[in-house]
CSV table of C-alpha atoms in Angstrom, one decimal:
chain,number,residue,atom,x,y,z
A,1,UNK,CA,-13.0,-16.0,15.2
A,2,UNK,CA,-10.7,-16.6,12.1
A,3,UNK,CA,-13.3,-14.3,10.2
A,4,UNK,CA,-13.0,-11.4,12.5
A,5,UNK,CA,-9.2,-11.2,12.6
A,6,UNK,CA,-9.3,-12.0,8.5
A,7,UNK,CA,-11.9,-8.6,8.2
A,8,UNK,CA,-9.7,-6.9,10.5
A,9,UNK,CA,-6.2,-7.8,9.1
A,10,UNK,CA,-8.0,-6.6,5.9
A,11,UNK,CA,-9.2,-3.2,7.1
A,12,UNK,CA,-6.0,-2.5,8.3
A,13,UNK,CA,-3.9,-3.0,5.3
A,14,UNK,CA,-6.6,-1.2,3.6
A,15,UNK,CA,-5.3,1.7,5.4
A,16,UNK,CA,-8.2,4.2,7.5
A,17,UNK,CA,-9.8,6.8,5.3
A,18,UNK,CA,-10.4,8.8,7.7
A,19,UNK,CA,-6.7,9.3,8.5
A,20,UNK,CA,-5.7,9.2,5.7
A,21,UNK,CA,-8.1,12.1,4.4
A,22,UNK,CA,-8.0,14.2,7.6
A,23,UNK,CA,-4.2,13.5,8.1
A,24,UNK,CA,-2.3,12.4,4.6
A,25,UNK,CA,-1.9,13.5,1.6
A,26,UNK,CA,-4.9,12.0,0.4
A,27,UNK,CA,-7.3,15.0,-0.5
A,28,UNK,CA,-10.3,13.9,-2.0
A,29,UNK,CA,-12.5,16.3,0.5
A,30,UNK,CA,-10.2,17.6,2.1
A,31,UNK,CA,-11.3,18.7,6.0
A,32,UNK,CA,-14.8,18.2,5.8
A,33,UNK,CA,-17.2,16.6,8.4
A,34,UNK,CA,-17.4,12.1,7.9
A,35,UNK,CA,-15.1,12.6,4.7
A,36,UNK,CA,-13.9,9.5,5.5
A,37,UNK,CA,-16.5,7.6,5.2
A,38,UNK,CA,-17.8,9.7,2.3
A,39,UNK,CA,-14.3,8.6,1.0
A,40,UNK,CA,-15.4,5.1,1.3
A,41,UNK,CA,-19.2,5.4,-0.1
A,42,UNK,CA,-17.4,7.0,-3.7
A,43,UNK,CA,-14.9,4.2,-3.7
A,44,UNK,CA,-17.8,1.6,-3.2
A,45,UNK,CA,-20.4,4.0,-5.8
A,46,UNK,CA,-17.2,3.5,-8.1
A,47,UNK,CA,-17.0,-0.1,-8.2
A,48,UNK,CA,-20.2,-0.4,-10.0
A,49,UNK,CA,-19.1,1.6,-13.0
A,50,UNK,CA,-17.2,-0.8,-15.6
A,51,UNK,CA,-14.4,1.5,-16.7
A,52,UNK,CA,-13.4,2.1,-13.4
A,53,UNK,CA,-11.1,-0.7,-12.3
A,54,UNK,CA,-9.3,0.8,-9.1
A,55,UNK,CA,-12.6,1.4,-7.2
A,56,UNK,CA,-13.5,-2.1,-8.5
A,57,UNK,CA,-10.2,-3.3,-6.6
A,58,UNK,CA,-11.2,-1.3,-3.7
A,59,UNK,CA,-14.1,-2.0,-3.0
A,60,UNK,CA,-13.9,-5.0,-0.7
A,61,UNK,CA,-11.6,-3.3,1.2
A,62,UNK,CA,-14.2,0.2,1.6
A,63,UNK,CA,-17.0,-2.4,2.5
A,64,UNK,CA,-14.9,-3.6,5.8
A,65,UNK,CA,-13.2,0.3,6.6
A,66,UNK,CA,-16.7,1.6,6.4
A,67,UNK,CA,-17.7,1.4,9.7
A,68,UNK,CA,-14.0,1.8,11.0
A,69,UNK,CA,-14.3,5.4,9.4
A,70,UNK,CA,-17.5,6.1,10.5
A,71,UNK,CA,-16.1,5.7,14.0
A,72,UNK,CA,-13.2,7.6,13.3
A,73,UNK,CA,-14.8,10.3,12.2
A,74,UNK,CA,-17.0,10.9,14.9
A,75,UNK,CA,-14.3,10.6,17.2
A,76,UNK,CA,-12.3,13.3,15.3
A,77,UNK,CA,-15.3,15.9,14.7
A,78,UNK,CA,-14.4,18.4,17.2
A,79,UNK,CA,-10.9,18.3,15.0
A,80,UNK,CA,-12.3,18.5,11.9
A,81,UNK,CA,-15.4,21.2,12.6
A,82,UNK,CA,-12.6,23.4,14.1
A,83,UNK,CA,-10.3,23.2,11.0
A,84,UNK,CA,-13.0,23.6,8.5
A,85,UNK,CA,-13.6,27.1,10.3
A,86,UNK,CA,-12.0,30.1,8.6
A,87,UNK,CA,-8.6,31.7,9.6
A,88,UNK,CA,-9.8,34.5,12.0
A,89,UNK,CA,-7.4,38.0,11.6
């Protein structure tokens, strides 16, 4: 039990990237379909390059969002398929 709460105490300080993509300011795909999780899979593809410290940091905590923001973003595709749609005049 104390492993469950410890994975998710750390997802959530992790912060979703799903929401955080979809929602914030962070736009490193900006409105596309599962960019959350796609946001996650980078930060993990990352940590395997020396030179890049912050994904190295990051990485445990994209391992245990994961599968939180592949949820997310199937809950939010609807959302996201109709904001990726042009502006019609």
């Amino acid at each position: 039990m104390r492993i469950v709460a410890m994975a998710l105490t750390m997802a959530l300080l992790a912060g979703c990237a799903t929401a955080n993509e979809t929602f914030g300011m962070g736009q490193l795909c900006g409105r596309q379909p599962y960019c959350g999780a796609a946001t996650d899979i980078e930060i993990i593809k990352g940590s395997t390059n020396d030179n890049d410290v912050y994904s190295r940091a990051l990485a445990p905590f994209a391992i245990i969002d994961l599968p939180f923001s592949i949820v997310a973003d199937t809950l939010i595709l609807p959302y996201t398929i109709f904001h990726m749609r042009p502006a019609e005049e």
